[in-house]
Short mmCIF file of C-alpha atoms and ligand atoms in Angstrom, two decimals:
data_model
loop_
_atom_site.label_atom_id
_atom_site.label_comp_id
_atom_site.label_asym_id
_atom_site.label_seq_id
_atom_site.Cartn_x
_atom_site.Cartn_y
_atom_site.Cartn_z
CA UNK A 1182 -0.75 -4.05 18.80
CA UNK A 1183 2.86 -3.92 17.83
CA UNK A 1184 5.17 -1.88 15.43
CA UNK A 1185 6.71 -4.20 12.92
CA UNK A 1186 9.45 -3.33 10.94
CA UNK A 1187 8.58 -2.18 7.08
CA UNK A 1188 10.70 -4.07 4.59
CA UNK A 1189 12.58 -1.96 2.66
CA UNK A 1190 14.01 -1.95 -1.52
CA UNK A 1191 15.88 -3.91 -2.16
CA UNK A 1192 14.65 -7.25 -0.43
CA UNK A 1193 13.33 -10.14 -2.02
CA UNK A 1194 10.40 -10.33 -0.08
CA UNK A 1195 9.34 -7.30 -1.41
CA UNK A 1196 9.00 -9.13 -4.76
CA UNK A 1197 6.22 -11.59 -3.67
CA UNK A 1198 2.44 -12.42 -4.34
CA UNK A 1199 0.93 -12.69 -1.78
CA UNK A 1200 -1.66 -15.01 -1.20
CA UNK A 1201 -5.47 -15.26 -0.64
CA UNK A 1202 -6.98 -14.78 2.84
CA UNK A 1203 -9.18 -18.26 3.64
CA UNK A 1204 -11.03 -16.86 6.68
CA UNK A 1205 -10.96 -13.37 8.88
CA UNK A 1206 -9.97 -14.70 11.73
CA UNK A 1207 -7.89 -13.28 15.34
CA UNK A 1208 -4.63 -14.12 13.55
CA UNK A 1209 -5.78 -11.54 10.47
CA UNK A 1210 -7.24 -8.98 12.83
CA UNK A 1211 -4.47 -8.89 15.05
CA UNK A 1212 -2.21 -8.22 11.54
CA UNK A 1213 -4.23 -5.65 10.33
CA UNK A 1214 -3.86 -4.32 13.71
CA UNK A 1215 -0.53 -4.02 14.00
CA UNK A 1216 -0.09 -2.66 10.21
CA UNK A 1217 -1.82 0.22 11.08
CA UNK A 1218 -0.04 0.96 13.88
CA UNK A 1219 3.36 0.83 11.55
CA UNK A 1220 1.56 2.64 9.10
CA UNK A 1221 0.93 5.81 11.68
CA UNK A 1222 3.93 5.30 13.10
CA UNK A 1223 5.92 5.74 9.68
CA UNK A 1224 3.32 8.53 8.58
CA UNK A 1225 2.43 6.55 6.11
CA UNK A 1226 -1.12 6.75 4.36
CA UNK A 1227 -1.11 2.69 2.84
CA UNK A 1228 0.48 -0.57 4.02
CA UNK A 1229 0.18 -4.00 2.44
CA UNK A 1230 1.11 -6.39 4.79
CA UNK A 1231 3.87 -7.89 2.57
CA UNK A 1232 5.80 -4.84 3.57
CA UNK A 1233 6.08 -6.28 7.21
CA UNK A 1234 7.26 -9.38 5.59
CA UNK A 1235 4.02 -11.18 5.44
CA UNK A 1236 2.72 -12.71 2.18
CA UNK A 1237 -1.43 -12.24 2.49
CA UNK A 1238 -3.91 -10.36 0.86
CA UNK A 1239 -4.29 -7.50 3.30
CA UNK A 1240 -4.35 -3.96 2.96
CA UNK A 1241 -4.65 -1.01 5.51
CA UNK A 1242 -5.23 2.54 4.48
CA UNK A 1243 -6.10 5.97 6.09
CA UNK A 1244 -5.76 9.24 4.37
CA UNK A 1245 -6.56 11.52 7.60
CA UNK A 1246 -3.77 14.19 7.87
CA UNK A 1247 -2.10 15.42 11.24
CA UNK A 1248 -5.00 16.39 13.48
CA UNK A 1249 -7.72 14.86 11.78
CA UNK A 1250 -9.72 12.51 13.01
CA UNK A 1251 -8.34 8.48 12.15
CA UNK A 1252 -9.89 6.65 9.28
CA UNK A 1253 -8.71 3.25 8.71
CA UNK A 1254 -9.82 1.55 6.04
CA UNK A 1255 -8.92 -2.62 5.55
CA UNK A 1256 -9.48 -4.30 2.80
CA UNK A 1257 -8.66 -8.21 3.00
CA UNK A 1258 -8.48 -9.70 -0.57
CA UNK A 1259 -9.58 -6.58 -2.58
CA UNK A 1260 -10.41 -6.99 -6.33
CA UNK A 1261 -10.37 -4.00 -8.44
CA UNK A 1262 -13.57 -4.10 -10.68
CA UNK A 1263 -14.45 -1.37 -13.44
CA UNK A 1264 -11.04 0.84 -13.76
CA UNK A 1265 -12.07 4.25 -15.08
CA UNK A 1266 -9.97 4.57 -18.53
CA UNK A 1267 -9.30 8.24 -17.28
CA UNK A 1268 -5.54 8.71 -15.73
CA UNK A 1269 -4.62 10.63 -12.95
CA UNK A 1270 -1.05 11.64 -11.59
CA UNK A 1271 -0.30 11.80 -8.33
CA UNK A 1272 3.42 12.67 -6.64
CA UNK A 1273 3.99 8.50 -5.30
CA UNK A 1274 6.30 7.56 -2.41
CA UNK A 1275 6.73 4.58 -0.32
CA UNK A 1276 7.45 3.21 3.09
CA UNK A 1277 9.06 0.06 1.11
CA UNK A 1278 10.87 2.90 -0.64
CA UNK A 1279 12.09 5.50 1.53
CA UNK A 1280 12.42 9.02 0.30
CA UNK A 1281 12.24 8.35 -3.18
CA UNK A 1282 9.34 9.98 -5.27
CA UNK A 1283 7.80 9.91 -9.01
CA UNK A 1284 4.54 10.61 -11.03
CA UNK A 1285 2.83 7.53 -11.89
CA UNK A 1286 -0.53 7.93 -14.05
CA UNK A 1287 -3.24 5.22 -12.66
CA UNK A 1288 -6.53 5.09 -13.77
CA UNK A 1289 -8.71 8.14 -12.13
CA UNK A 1290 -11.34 5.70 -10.54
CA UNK A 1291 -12.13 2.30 -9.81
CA UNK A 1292 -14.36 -0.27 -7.74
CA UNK A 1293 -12.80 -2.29 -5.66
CA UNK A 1294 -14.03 -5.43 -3.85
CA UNK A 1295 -12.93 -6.75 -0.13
CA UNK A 1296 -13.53 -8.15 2.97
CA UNK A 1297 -13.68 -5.80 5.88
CA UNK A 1298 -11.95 -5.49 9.15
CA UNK A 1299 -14.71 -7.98 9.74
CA UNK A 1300 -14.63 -10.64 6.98
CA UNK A 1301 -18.00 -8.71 5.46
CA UNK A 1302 -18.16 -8.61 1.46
CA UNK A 1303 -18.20 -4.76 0.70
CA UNK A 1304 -17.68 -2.72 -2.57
CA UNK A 1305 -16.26 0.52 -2.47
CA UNK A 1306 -16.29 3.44 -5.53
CA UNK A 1307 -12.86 4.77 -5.32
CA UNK A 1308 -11.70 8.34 -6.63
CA UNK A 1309 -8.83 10.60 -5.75
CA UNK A 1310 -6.06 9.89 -3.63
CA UNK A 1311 -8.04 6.46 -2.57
CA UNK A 1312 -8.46 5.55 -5.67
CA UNK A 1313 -4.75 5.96 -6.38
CA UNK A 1314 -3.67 4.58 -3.50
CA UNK A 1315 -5.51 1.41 -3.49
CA UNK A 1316 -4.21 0.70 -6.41
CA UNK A 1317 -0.37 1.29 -5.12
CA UNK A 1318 -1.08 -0.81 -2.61
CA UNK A 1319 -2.73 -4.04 -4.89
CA UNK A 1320 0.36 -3.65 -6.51
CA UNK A 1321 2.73 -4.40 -3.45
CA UNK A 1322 0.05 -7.67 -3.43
CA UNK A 1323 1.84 -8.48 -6.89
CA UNK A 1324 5.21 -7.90 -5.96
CA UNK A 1325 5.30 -4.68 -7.65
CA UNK A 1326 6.87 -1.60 -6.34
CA UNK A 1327 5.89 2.16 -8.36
CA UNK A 1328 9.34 2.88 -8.78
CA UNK A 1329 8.97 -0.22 -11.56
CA UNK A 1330 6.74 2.15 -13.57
CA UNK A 1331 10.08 4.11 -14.19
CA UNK A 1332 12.35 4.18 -16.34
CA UNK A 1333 15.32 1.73 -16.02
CA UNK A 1334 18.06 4.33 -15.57
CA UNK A 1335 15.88 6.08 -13.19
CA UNK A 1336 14.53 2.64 -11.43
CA UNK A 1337 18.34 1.44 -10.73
CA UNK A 1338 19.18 5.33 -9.88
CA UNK A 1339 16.84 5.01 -7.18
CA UNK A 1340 17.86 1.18 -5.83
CA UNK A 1341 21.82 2.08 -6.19
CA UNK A 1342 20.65 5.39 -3.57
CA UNK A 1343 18.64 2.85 -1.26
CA UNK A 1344 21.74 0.32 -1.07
CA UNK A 1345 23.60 2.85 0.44
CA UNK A 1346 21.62 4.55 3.05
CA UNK A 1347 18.74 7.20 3.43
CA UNK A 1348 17.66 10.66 4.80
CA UNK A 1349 14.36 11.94 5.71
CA UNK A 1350 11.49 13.56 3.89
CA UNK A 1351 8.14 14.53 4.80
CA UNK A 1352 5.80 14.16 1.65
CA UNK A 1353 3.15 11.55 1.88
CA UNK A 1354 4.16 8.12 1.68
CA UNK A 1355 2.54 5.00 0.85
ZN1 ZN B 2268 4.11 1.29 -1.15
#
């Protein structure tokens, strides 16, 4: 496993789709591999793999805090399926956007469809902060960052502060 470096606003790449996933193969294992190892390493709790600069389908998320034991979850071309019409706000921040938060209202719940860690078709109900997150995450897949939920003055607030330089925070990230 390695620690890759996590792209940060403003960078093209960033700004992506990324692509489908043919086949689950050593080269997608040993990426989702070394995502979660950036992930823990930035205290992170989601990574798409376009954040380390690579345009496929692939997400990596684990919502265990400090001591807890690890839970990765990878989900290689996830679908979201049934999207509750319920919102829920959560407090968003991002590894691709560093030290910057914001409320964004998602939809409370969804189902989500993927290949595992193992290229096996799975389904999983998602509620809460997995919910949520998931659906941060398929975004990045898009090319689209929470901070574009935002209001324009706000958005290019936010960008003019990352051009410049950063500090650190410890809220959840991801
Ligand atoms: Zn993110």
């Amino acid at each position: 496993m390695a620690i890759k470096t996590i792209l940060t606003e403003p960078n093209k790449i960033l700004r992506q789709v990324s692509k489908q996933v043919e086949k689950v193969g050593e080269e997608e294992k040993k990426i989702m591999d070394d995502m979660l190892e950036t992930m823990y390493q930035a205290n992170g709790i989601g990574l798409a793999a376009i954040q380390i600069g690579i345009p496929k389908r692939i997400i990596v998320i684990d919502l265990a805090k400090g001591e807890e034991k690890k839970n990765p979850m990878y989900f290689v071309n996830p679908v979201i399926k049934n999207k509750n019409q319920n919102l829920a706000t959560y407090e968003e921040g991002c590894l691709s956007v560093p030290d910057q938060f914001a409320e964004v209202d998602r939809p409370s719940t969804c189902e989500v469809e993927y290949l595992d860690y193992h290229g096996e078709k799975k389904i999983l109900k998602a509620e809460g902060l997995v919910a949520t997150c998931i659906q941060h995450e398929m975004d990045h897949l898009q090319g689209i960052l929470f901070i574009d939920y935002l209001s324009k003055l706000k958005k290019s607030m936010i960008i003019k502060k990352l051009s410049k330089g950063k500090n650190k925070s410890d809220r959840i990230t991801f």
